[in-house]
Amino acid sequence: MSLREAVNTVLDWHEQWQGQWPDYSPSPIGQLDTATLKQTLGELTERLNENYPFFHPMYVGQMLQPPHPVALTGYLAGMLINPNNHALEGGPATMKLEKECLAQLAKMFGFATHLGHLTSGGTLANLEALWVAKQKHPDRYIVYTDQAHYTHGRMCDLIQARHHKVKTTPEGTMDIHALQAFVEAQPVGTVVVTLGTTSVGALDPLNMVLMLQQKYGFRVHVDCAYGGYFATLAETDPDMAVFRSLTQCDSVVIDPHKHGLLPYGCGAILFQDPRVASIYYHDSPYTYYNSDELHLGEISLECSRPGAAAAALWATLKSFPLSPEGMGQILKQSRDAAVLLAQAIRTSEEFTLHLTPQLDIVTYFPTGPDTKTITEKTLALYESGLNSQTHPLYLAKLNVDASRFSALHPDIAINTDTVTILRSCMMKPEHVGVVPQIMDALFYHAKAINQSALV
Ligand SMILES: *Cc1c(COP(=O)(O)O)cnc(C)c1O
């Protein structure tokens, strides 16, 4: 079914749904005549042309892609009614859909019990986890790594929690000895583990953190805003086995708007122990007047939340269940694409692989003798791909500390404080089929910048 047909199905349903109520005449105020509307939409779409082609397989930059058609039509269906999941009365149907989605996510994480809800994104979802961490242990530290998402530090400041950054290995994963040294010396309430860092997709050693937890008793929050959907492969792919240990964690964040095919505005927070509800609970007699059971509006920091996001997620999970055969297939394509690209880069002379990818982000750079040359080449190559009519290639850049870089590439001279390298998110299922084309384009631009450097 085409997107157009799917959209029409939704529009037909909506017309019928509205038709159940007595006729009324819409107010003339607010009616737009066709010409004005056409004009506005014409201008708007013209403005929207100024975008990178996130949909295209030659876009191998940031974690961006348009939503799946099923998510889009699911969202549209919800949005036409526009329920608000802040309360049962605001979104009777979508509140149920949201709960079903959360139950599916909880099952994927292996949570025996759960409490959770959708949020506007990973940042807000993490904020809730950190806020609960602070409420549980007001005087103890929240610990995260120097490669954790930059919002953890901000959010800890916001909630005025004591917080500490532990260092990471050159590969970007938590230095477990540094963590151990800190928890031995200081009271730690919660450790934030990142499964899939945003910059390179590095997986913190969750199992070792859990071993320390046995001894020190801190809580474990896992930020897998980006990597969480790889849990669909935990049982079938040994590289993803770490996700099996989510079952032992206190809270988890996942972003359906990253790897879950959803449009922006959809993150999720899940707690394993439903009793954290008592931390949120506030008696709000006006809004929640006729709901007996505790509902999602009562356990969220945000008030208004789009029921449409729940509708979109529900429809997407119905089409792509959280199993190796469902969503897992899509994640596997991404993972395979990254492995293939890394292999191709490793065997090329023009490019050097920075890190072996742990998920689907590949980091690499144009081969060079020193960090200044590498940075210059990276920037030139980035621009060359971006501005090419014949060989468009959309890459992303990543700044790496020279010391971290040097630990991985001891033969390269260091003559800058940081080095800029290339970063490619292989998140679209099409990527796996176009690795040779991506390499061709990389070679083409590597040659182009070398030639222009000679002129
Ligand atoms: C993207 C990301 C976040 C922030 O999530 P938003 O949805 O952008 O607010 C937090 N943590 C990790 C690991 C992420 O990848």
Short mmCIF file of C-alpha atoms and ligand atoms in Angstrom, two decimals:
data_model
loop_
_atom_site.label_atom_id
_atom_site.label_comp_id
_atom_site.label_asym_id
_atom_site.label_seq_id
_atom_site.Cartn_x
_atom_site.Cartn_y
_atom_site.Cartn_z
CA MET A 1 0.00 0.00 0.00
CA SER A 2 1.36 3.40 -0.93
CA LEU A 3 1.61 6.24 1.55
CA ARG A 4 -1.06 8.08 -0.43
CA GLU A 5 -3.46 5.14 -0.08
CA ALA A 6 -2.66 4.76 3.60
CA VAL A 7 -3.29 8.45 4.20
CA ASN A 8 -6.58 8.22 2.32
CA THR A 9 -7.66 5.24 4.44
CA VAL A 10 -7.05 7.33 7.53
CA LEU A 11 -8.87 10.37 6.11
CA ASP A 12 -11.87 8.20 5.18
CA TRP A 13 -12.02 6.71 8.65
CA HIS A 14 -11.80 10.13 10.24
CA GLU A 15 -14.64 11.51 8.17
CA GLN A 16 -16.82 8.58 9.21
CA TRP A 17 -15.81 8.90 12.81
CA GLN A 18 -16.76 12.57 12.90
CA GLY A 19 -19.97 11.78 11.03
CA GLN A 20 -21.44 9.96 14.05
CA TRP A 21 -22.23 13.26 15.73
CA PRO A 22 -24.96 15.70 14.79
CA ASP A 23 -24.22 18.05 11.91
CA TYR A 24 -23.01 21.53 12.70
CA SER A 25 -21.75 24.39 10.62
CA PRO A 26 -18.08 25.18 11.04
CA SER A 27 -17.40 28.80 11.93
CA PRO A 28 -16.50 30.95 8.95
CA ILE A 29 -13.83 32.53 11.13
CA GLY A 30 -10.74 30.50 10.58
CA GLN A 31 -11.81 29.21 7.16
CA LEU A 32 -9.09 29.68 4.59
CA ASP A 33 -9.84 30.15 0.93
CA THR A 34 -8.07 27.80 -1.42
CA ALA A 35 -5.86 30.42 -3.02
CA THR A 36 -4.49 31.66 0.33
CA LEU A 37 -3.87 28.17 1.57
CA LYS A 38 -2.15 27.18 -1.68
CA GLN A 39 0.02 30.24 -1.46
CA THR A 40 1.03 29.50 2.13
CA LEU A 41 1.74 25.85 1.45
CA GLY A 42 3.68 26.85 -1.65
CA GLU A 43 5.88 29.14 0.39
CA LEU A 44 6.25 26.62 3.17
CA THR A 45 7.31 23.77 0.92
CA GLU A 46 9.71 26.12 -0.84
CA ARG A 47 11.26 26.88 2.53
CA LEU A 48 11.41 23.16 3.39
CA ASN A 49 13.47 22.49 0.28
CA GLU A 50 16.39 23.77 2.31
CA ASN A 51 17.06 20.41 3.92
CA TYR A 52 19.50 17.59 3.51
CA PRO A 53 18.07 14.42 1.97
CA PHE A 54 17.78 12.46 5.20
CA PHE A 55 15.78 9.78 3.38
CA HIS A 56 18.51 9.00 0.86
CA PRO A 57 21.04 6.18 1.34
CA MET A 58 23.84 8.59 0.35
CA TYR A 59 22.95 10.52 3.48
CA VAL A 60 25.31 8.85 5.94
CA GLY A 61 25.60 11.64 8.46
CA GLN A 62 23.60 12.11 11.62
CA MET A 63 20.97 9.83 13.13
CA LEU A 64 18.24 11.11 10.86
CA GLN A 65 15.63 9.53 8.67
CA PRO A 66 11.99 10.22 7.85
CA PRO A 67 9.46 8.19 9.83
CA HIS A 68 8.21 4.92 8.43
CA PRO A 69 4.91 5.30 6.48
CA VAL A 70 3.10 3.25 9.13
CA ALA A 71 4.34 5.61 11.86
CA LEU A 72 3.40 8.60 9.75
CA THR A 73 -0.14 7.41 9.07
CA GLY A 74 -0.49 6.24 12.67
CA TYR A 75 0.52 9.70 13.81
CA LEU A 76 -1.87 11.33 11.35
CA ALA A 77 -4.76 9.17 12.57
CA GLY A 78 -4.05 10.17 16.15
CA MET A 79 -3.39 13.79 15.29
CA LEU A 80 -6.71 14.23 13.47
CA ILE A 81 -8.37 13.71 16.84
CA ASN A 82 -5.47 15.20 18.78
CA PRO A 83 -5.82 13.45 22.12
CA ASN A 84 -3.67 14.59 25.02
CA ASN A 85 -2.17 11.76 27.05
CA HIS A 86 -1.81 13.93 30.14
CA ALA A 87 -4.96 12.29 31.49
CA LEU A 88 -7.29 9.43 30.76
CA GLU A 89 -10.03 11.90 29.90
CA GLY A 90 -7.78 13.63 27.40
CA GLY A 91 -6.89 10.50 25.49
CA PRO A 92 -8.95 7.45 26.45
CA ALA A 93 -7.86 5.39 23.45
CA THR A 94 -4.30 6.59 23.07
CA MET A 95 -3.62 6.17 26.80
CA LYS A 96 -4.39 2.45 26.36
CA LEU A 97 -2.17 2.33 23.26
CA GLU A 98 0.62 3.99 25.21
CA LYS A 99 0.38 1.44 28.00
CA GLU A 100 0.50 -1.41 25.50
CA CYS A 101 3.59 0.09 23.86
CA LEU A 102 5.31 0.48 27.21
CA ALA A 103 4.50 -3.13 28.09
CA GLN A 104 6.16 -4.24 24.85
CA LEU A 105 9.27 -2.17 25.56
CA ALA A 106 9.39 -3.53 29.12
CA LYS A 107 9.18 -7.06 27.77
CA MET A 108 12.05 -6.40 25.38
CA PHE A 109 14.17 -5.19 28.30
CA GLY A 110 13.21 -8.24 30.35
CA PHE A 111 11.58 -6.17 33.11
CA ALA A 112 9.50 -8.34 35.44
CA THR A 113 7.36 -5.36 36.40
CA HIS A 114 7.40 -1.85 35.07
CA LEU A 115 6.16 1.69 35.23
CA GLY A 116 6.81 4.06 32.40
CA HIS A 117 5.52 6.37 29.75
CA LEU A 118 6.40 8.20 26.58
CA THR A 119 8.16 11.54 26.65
CA SER A 120 9.03 14.21 24.14
CA GLY A 121 12.47 12.65 23.76
CA GLY A 122 15.50 11.09 25.39
CA THR A 123 16.51 14.19 27.30
CA LEU A 124 13.22 14.45 29.15
CA ALA A 125 13.15 10.70 29.70
CA ASN A 126 16.63 10.82 31.23
CA LEU A 127 15.63 13.83 33.31
CA GLU A 128 12.88 11.76 34.88
CA ALA A 129 15.30 8.94 35.65
CA LEU A 130 17.80 11.36 37.19
CA TRP A 131 15.09 13.13 39.12
CA VAL A 132 13.91 9.82 40.58
CA ALA A 133 17.57 9.04 41.34
CA LYS A 134 17.86 12.32 43.23
CA GLN A 135 14.60 11.77 45.13
CA LYS A 136 15.73 8.29 46.14
CA HIS A 137 19.17 9.37 47.29
CA PRO A 138 19.24 13.13 47.74
CA ASP A 139 22.80 13.24 49.08
CA ARG A 140 24.48 10.67 46.92
CA TYR A 141 26.21 11.09 43.60
CA ILE A 142 24.83 10.43 40.16
CA VAL A 143 27.70 9.12 38.06
CA TYR A 144 27.94 9.07 34.28
CA THR A 145 30.86 8.98 31.85
CA ASP A 146 32.59 11.71 29.90
CA GLN A 147 31.06 10.14 26.79
CA ALA A 148 27.51 10.06 28.14
CA HIS A 149 25.06 12.38 26.41
CA TYR A 150 25.90 15.98 27.26
CA THR A 151 22.45 16.58 28.72
CA HIS A 152 23.15 14.41 31.80
CA GLY A 153 25.43 17.03 33.30
CA ARG A 154 22.93 19.80 32.59
CA MET A 155 20.03 17.88 33.99
CA CYS A 156 21.97 17.02 37.15
CA ASP A 157 22.61 20.75 37.60
CA LEU A 158 18.95 21.46 37.01
CA ILE A 159 17.81 19.06 39.74
CA GLN A 160 20.77 20.12 41.90
CA ALA A 161 22.07 16.61 42.28
CA ARG A 162 25.68 15.89 43.15
CA HIS A 163 27.18 14.43 40.02
CA HIS A 164 30.45 13.06 38.79
CA LYS A 165 31.89 12.24 35.39
CA VAL A 166 34.03 9.12 35.16
CA LYS A 167 36.53 8.76 32.41
CA THR A 168 36.31 6.36 29.51
CA THR A 169 38.68 4.14 27.58
CA PRO A 170 39.99 5.40 24.22
CA GLU A 171 37.15 3.38 22.67
CA GLY A 172 34.66 5.54 24.56
CA THR A 173 33.35 2.99 27.06
CA MET A 174 33.21 3.48 30.82
CA ASP A 175 36.55 2.92 32.58
CA ILE A 176 35.36 0.42 35.16
CA HIS A 177 38.40 0.97 37.39
CA ALA A 178 37.70 4.67 37.50
CA LEU A 179 34.11 3.90 38.48
CA GLN A 180 35.23 1.47 41.16
CA ALA A 181 37.68 3.98 42.60
CA PHE A 182 34.94 6.59 42.79
CA VAL A 183 32.29 4.39 44.40
CA GLU A 184 34.84 3.25 46.97
CA ALA A 185 35.60 6.82 47.90
CA GLN A 186 32.22 8.53 47.66
CA PRO A 187 28.54 7.76 48.27
CA VAL A 188 27.01 6.89 44.90
CA GLY A 189 23.24 6.63 44.49
CA THR A 190 22.91 5.96 40.78
CA VAL A 191 25.25 5.01 37.95
CA VAL A 192 24.22 5.96 34.43
CA VAL A 193 25.32 3.38 31.87
CA THR A 194 25.17 4.30 28.20
CA LEU A 195 24.45 1.49 25.77
CA GLY A 196 25.33 3.12 22.53
CA THR A 197 27.04 6.49 23.00
CA THR A 198 25.71 9.12 20.67
CA SER A 199 29.09 9.90 19.16
CA VAL A 200 30.49 6.46 18.32
CA GLY A 201 27.90 3.93 19.50
CA ALA A 202 30.13 2.61 22.28
CA LEU A 203 28.66 0.14 24.78
CA ASP A 204 29.54 0.63 28.44
CA PRO A 205 30.47 -2.59 30.31
CA LEU A 206 27.06 -3.03 31.92
CA ASN A 207 27.87 -6.47 33.32
CA MET A 208 30.87 -5.15 35.21
CA VAL A 209 28.85 -2.25 36.53
CA LEU A 210 26.27 -4.75 37.77
CA MET A 211 29.03 -6.68 39.53
CA LEU A 212 30.07 -3.52 41.35
CA GLN A 213 26.44 -2.87 42.14
CA GLN A 214 26.32 -6.19 44.03
CA LYS A 215 28.92 -4.82 46.37
CA TYR A 216 28.02 -1.14 46.58
CA GLY A 217 24.26 -1.22 46.13
CA PHE A 218 23.83 1.80 43.86
CA ARG A 219 20.97 2.03 41.38
CA VAL A 220 21.66 1.50 37.67
CA HIS A 221 20.04 3.66 35.01
CA VAL A 222 20.70 2.75 31.38
CA ASP A 223 20.58 5.44 28.73
CA CYS A 224 19.95 3.56 25.52
CA ALA A 225 18.09 6.39 23.83
CA TYR A 226 19.97 5.56 20.67
CA GLY A 227 20.97 1.90 21.13
CA GLY A 228 17.89 0.46 22.85
CA TYR A 229 16.31 -1.13 19.81
CA PHE A 230 19.39 -3.32 19.38
CA ALA A 231 17.95 -5.25 22.33
CA THR A 232 15.79 -6.98 19.71
CA LEU A 233 18.99 -8.81 18.70
CA ALA A 234 20.14 -9.67 22.22
CA GLU A 235 19.23 -13.35 21.93
CA THR A 236 20.35 -13.92 18.35
CA ASP A 237 23.50 -11.81 17.96
CA PRO A 238 26.35 -12.46 20.41
CA ASP A 239 27.61 -8.90 19.83
CA MET A 240 24.36 -7.62 21.34
CA ALA A 241 24.37 -9.95 24.38
CA VAL A 242 24.98 -7.00 26.74
CA PHE A 243 21.37 -5.93 26.22
CA ARG A 244 20.25 -9.09 28.04
CA SER A 245 21.44 -7.53 31.27
CA LEU A 246 18.91 -4.71 31.03
CA THR A 247 16.69 -7.07 32.99
CA GLN A 248 18.76 -6.26 36.10
CA CYS A 249 18.59 -2.47 35.79
CA ASP A 250 16.43 0.03 37.63
CA SER A 251 15.48 2.27 34.74
CA VAL A 252 15.96 2.48 30.99
CA VAL A 253 15.53 5.23 28.41
CA ILE A 254 14.88 4.50 24.75
CA ASP A 255 14.04 6.86 21.88
CA PRO A 256 11.50 5.54 19.38
CA HIS A 257 12.26 8.68 17.37
CA LYS A 258 15.83 7.51 16.78
CA HIS A 259 15.90 3.85 15.79
CA GLY A 260 12.19 3.18 16.20
CA LEU A 261 11.05 4.69 12.87
CA LEU A 262 8.93 7.34 14.63
CA PRO A 263 8.79 11.05 13.93
CA TYR A 264 10.44 13.35 16.46
CA GLY A 265 8.79 13.87 19.75
CA CYS A 266 8.92 10.31 21.06
CA GLY A 267 11.17 9.04 23.83
CA ALA A 268 10.36 6.63 26.66
CA ILE A 269 11.32 6.09 30.28
CA LEU A 270 10.75 2.79 32.05
CA PHE A 271 11.32 1.96 35.69
CA GLN A 272 11.45 -1.64 36.76
CA ASP A 273 9.93 -0.98 40.19
CA PRO A 274 6.40 0.46 39.81
CA ARG A 275 6.63 1.85 43.33
CA VAL A 276 8.54 4.87 42.01
CA ALA A 277 5.04 6.14 41.24
CA SER A 278 4.88 7.33 44.84
CA ILE A 279 7.65 9.81 44.02
CA TYR A 280 5.59 11.46 41.31
CA TYR A 281 2.24 11.22 42.87
CA HIS A 282 0.46 14.49 43.29
CA ASP A 283 -3.21 14.93 43.88
CA SER A 284 -4.64 16.91 41.02
CA PRO A 285 -8.41 16.79 41.50
CA TYR A 286 -9.34 18.94 38.50
CA THR A 287 -7.80 17.02 35.68
CA TYR A 288 -8.00 13.53 37.02
CA TYR A 289 -11.48 13.55 38.41
CA ASN A 290 -12.89 10.27 37.23
CA SER A 291 -9.98 7.90 36.82
CA ASP A 292 -9.67 5.32 39.54
CA GLU A 293 -6.44 3.71 38.56
CA LEU A 294 -3.10 5.46 38.52
CA HIS A 295 -2.57 6.59 34.98
CA LEU A 296 0.30 7.88 32.94
CA GLY A 297 -0.46 11.57 33.45
CA GLU A 298 0.20 11.10 37.14
CA ILE A 299 3.65 9.70 36.65
CA SER A 300 5.09 12.14 34.16
CA LEU A 301 7.05 15.35 34.62
CA GLU A 302 5.54 16.72 31.42
CA CYS A 303 1.85 17.54 31.39
CA SER A 304 0.53 17.60 27.82
CA ARG A 305 1.80 14.75 25.69
CA PRO A 306 0.68 13.86 22.17
CA GLY A 307 -1.62 10.86 22.07
CA ALA A 308 -0.67 10.77 18.39
CA ALA A 309 2.85 9.67 19.32
CA ALA A 310 1.39 6.66 21.15
CA ALA A 311 -0.81 5.88 18.13
CA ALA A 312 2.21 6.08 15.83
CA LEU A 313 4.34 3.88 18.08
CA TRP A 314 1.58 1.35 18.53
CA ALA A 315 1.01 1.04 14.77
CA THR A 316 4.75 0.73 14.18
CA LEU A 317 5.19 -1.97 16.82
CA LYS A 318 2.20 -3.82 15.39
CA SER A 319 3.95 -3.88 11.99
CA PHE A 320 7.45 -4.40 13.36
CA PRO A 321 7.25 -6.23 16.69
CA LEU A 322 10.22 -6.08 19.05
CA SER A 323 11.56 -9.46 17.96
CA PRO A 324 14.52 -10.59 15.87
CA GLU A 325 12.15 -11.15 12.92
CA GLY A 326 10.36 -7.82 13.31
CA MET A 327 12.22 -4.71 14.30
CA GLY A 328 15.34 -6.84 14.75
CA GLN A 329 15.62 -7.34 11.00
CA ILE A 330 15.88 -3.62 10.46
CA LEU A 331 18.47 -3.24 13.19
CA LYS A 332 20.43 -6.12 11.78
CA GLN A 333 20.60 -4.40 8.40
CA SER A 334 22.01 -1.31 10.08
CA ARG A 335 24.51 -3.34 12.00
CA ASP A 336 25.57 -5.30 8.90
CA ALA A 337 25.95 -2.07 6.93
CA ALA A 338 28.28 -0.69 9.59
CA VAL A 339 30.36 -3.86 9.66
CA LEU A 340 30.63 -3.82 5.87
CA LEU A 341 31.60 -0.17 5.70
CA ALA A 342 34.17 -0.63 8.47
CA GLN A 343 35.67 -3.56 6.57
CA ALA A 344 35.87 -1.60 3.34
CA ILE A 345 37.54 1.30 5.13
CA ARG A 346 39.96 -0.93 6.95
CA THR A 347 41.19 -2.42 3.68
CA SER A 348 41.47 0.91 1.86
CA GLU A 349 44.60 3.03 1.73
CA GLU A 350 42.80 6.34 1.41
CA PHE A 351 40.91 5.95 4.69
CA THR A 352 41.71 4.74 8.19
CA LEU A 353 39.17 3.21 10.53
CA HIS A 354 39.01 5.03 13.86
CA LEU A 355 37.10 2.43 15.87
CA THR A 356 35.59 -0.97 15.24
CA PRO A 357 31.86 -0.17 15.37
CA GLN A 358 29.96 -1.75 18.24
CA LEU A 359 26.57 -0.79 16.82
CA ASP A 360 25.88 0.99 13.52
CA ILE A 361 28.01 4.14 13.74
CA VAL A 362 31.27 4.05 11.79
CA THR A 363 34.08 6.50 12.56
CA TYR A 364 37.00 6.95 10.16
CA PHE A 365 39.20 9.56 8.55
CA PRO A 366 41.19 10.27 5.42
CA THR A 367 44.60 8.71 5.94
CA GLY A 368 47.24 11.26 6.91
CA PRO A 369 50.54 11.69 8.78
CA ASP A 370 49.33 14.07 11.50
CA THR A 371 46.16 15.36 13.14
CA LYS A 372 46.26 18.74 11.42
CA THR A 373 46.37 17.18 7.95
CA ILE A 374 43.65 14.71 8.90
CA THR A 375 41.40 17.48 10.19
CA GLU A 376 41.91 19.57 7.06
CA LYS A 377 41.24 16.62 4.80
CA THR A 378 38.14 15.67 6.77
CA LEU A 379 36.69 19.16 6.49
CA ALA A 380 37.46 19.37 2.77
CA LEU A 381 35.98 15.96 2.11
CA TYR A 382 32.87 16.78 4.11
CA GLU A 383 32.32 19.95 2.05
CA SER A 384 33.12 18.23 -1.21
CA GLY A 385 30.47 15.55 -0.64
CA LEU A 386 27.91 18.09 0.54
CA ASN A 387 28.30 20.35 -2.48
CA SER A 388 28.67 17.75 -5.19
CA GLN A 389 26.05 17.61 -7.95
CA THR A 390 27.39 14.41 -9.48
CA HIS A 391 28.49 12.45 -6.38
CA PRO A 392 26.45 13.77 -3.46
CA LEU A 393 27.55 12.28 -0.16
CA TYR A 394 26.32 13.58 3.17
CA LEU A 395 28.70 12.86 6.03
CA ALA A 396 28.95 13.97 9.64
CA LYS A 397 32.00 15.20 11.52
CA LEU A 398 33.21 14.22 14.96
CA ASN A 399 35.77 16.04 17.10
CA VAL A 400 38.03 13.73 19.08
CA ASP A 401 40.50 14.76 21.80
CA ALA A 402 44.04 14.39 20.54
CA SER A 403 45.02 12.22 23.53
CA ARG A 404 42.12 9.84 22.97
CA PHE A 405 42.93 9.73 19.26
CA SER A 406 46.60 9.15 19.89
CA ALA A 407 45.93 6.14 22.12
CA LEU A 408 44.27 4.45 19.16
CA HIS A 409 46.63 5.67 16.44
CA PRO A 410 50.08 5.93 18.03
CA ASP A 411 51.83 6.32 14.66
CA ILE A 412 50.03 9.52 13.76
CA ALA A 413 51.72 12.75 14.85
CA ILE A 414 49.72 15.05 17.11
CA ASN A 415 49.89 18.72 16.18
CA THR A 416 46.41 19.88 17.23
CA ASP A 417 44.36 19.65 20.47
CA THR A 418 41.50 17.91 18.78
CA VAL A 419 41.16 16.07 15.54
CA THR A 420 38.10 16.13 13.31
CA ILE A 421 37.14 12.82 11.77
CA LEU A 422 34.16 11.42 9.88
CA ARG A 423 31.19 9.75 11.47
CA SER A 424 28.54 7.80 9.59
CA CYS A 425 25.29 6.46 11.02
CA MET A 426 24.29 3.47 8.94
CA MET A 427 20.76 3.52 10.30
CA LYS A 428 18.68 3.06 7.16
CA PRO A 429 17.99 -0.47 5.89
CA GLU A 430 19.05 0.68 2.41
CA HIS A 431 22.58 1.35 3.61
CA VAL A 432 23.58 -2.30 3.59
CA GLY A 433 23.04 -2.44 -0.17
CA VAL A 434 24.99 0.69 -1.04
CA VAL A 435 28.28 0.29 0.83
CA PRO A 436 30.20 -0.03 -2.49
CA GLN A 437 28.56 3.20 -3.73
CA ILE A 438 29.43 4.95 -0.49
CA MET A 439 33.04 3.80 -0.85
CA ASP A 440 33.11 4.95 -4.49
CA ALA A 441 31.84 8.36 -3.44
CA LEU A 442 34.41 8.52 -0.63
CA PHE A 443 37.21 7.67 -3.06
CA TYR A 444 35.90 10.17 -5.57
CA HIS A 445 35.93 12.99 -3.01
CA ALA A 446 39.26 11.92 -1.54
CA LYS A 447 40.71 12.28 -5.02
CA ALA A 448 38.91 15.55 -5.65
CA ILE A 449 40.30 17.19 -2.51
CA ASN A 450 43.82 15.92 -3.20
CA GLN A 451 43.67 17.40 -6.69
CA SER A 452 42.35 20.74 -5.49
CA ALA A 453 45.08 20.77 -2.84
CA LEU A 454 47.69 20.47 -5.62
CA VAL A 455 46.34 23.41 -7.61
C1 LIG B 1 19.94 11.24 21.52
C2 LIG B 1 20.36 10.84 22.85
C3 LIG B 1 19.91 11.50 24.00
C4 LIG B 1 19.02 12.71 23.91
O1 LIG B 1 17.78 12.36 23.41
P1 LIG B 1 16.83 13.41 22.66
O2 LIG B 1 15.75 12.52 22.15
O3 LIG B 1 17.65 14.04 21.58
O4 LIG B 1 16.37 14.38 23.66
C5 LIG B 1 20.33 11.05 25.23
N1 LIG B 1 21.16 9.99 25.32
C6 LIG B 1 21.63 9.33 24.25
C7 LIG B 1 22.54 8.16 24.43
C8 LIG B 1 21.24 9.74 22.97
O5 LIG B 1 21.71 9.09 21.91
#
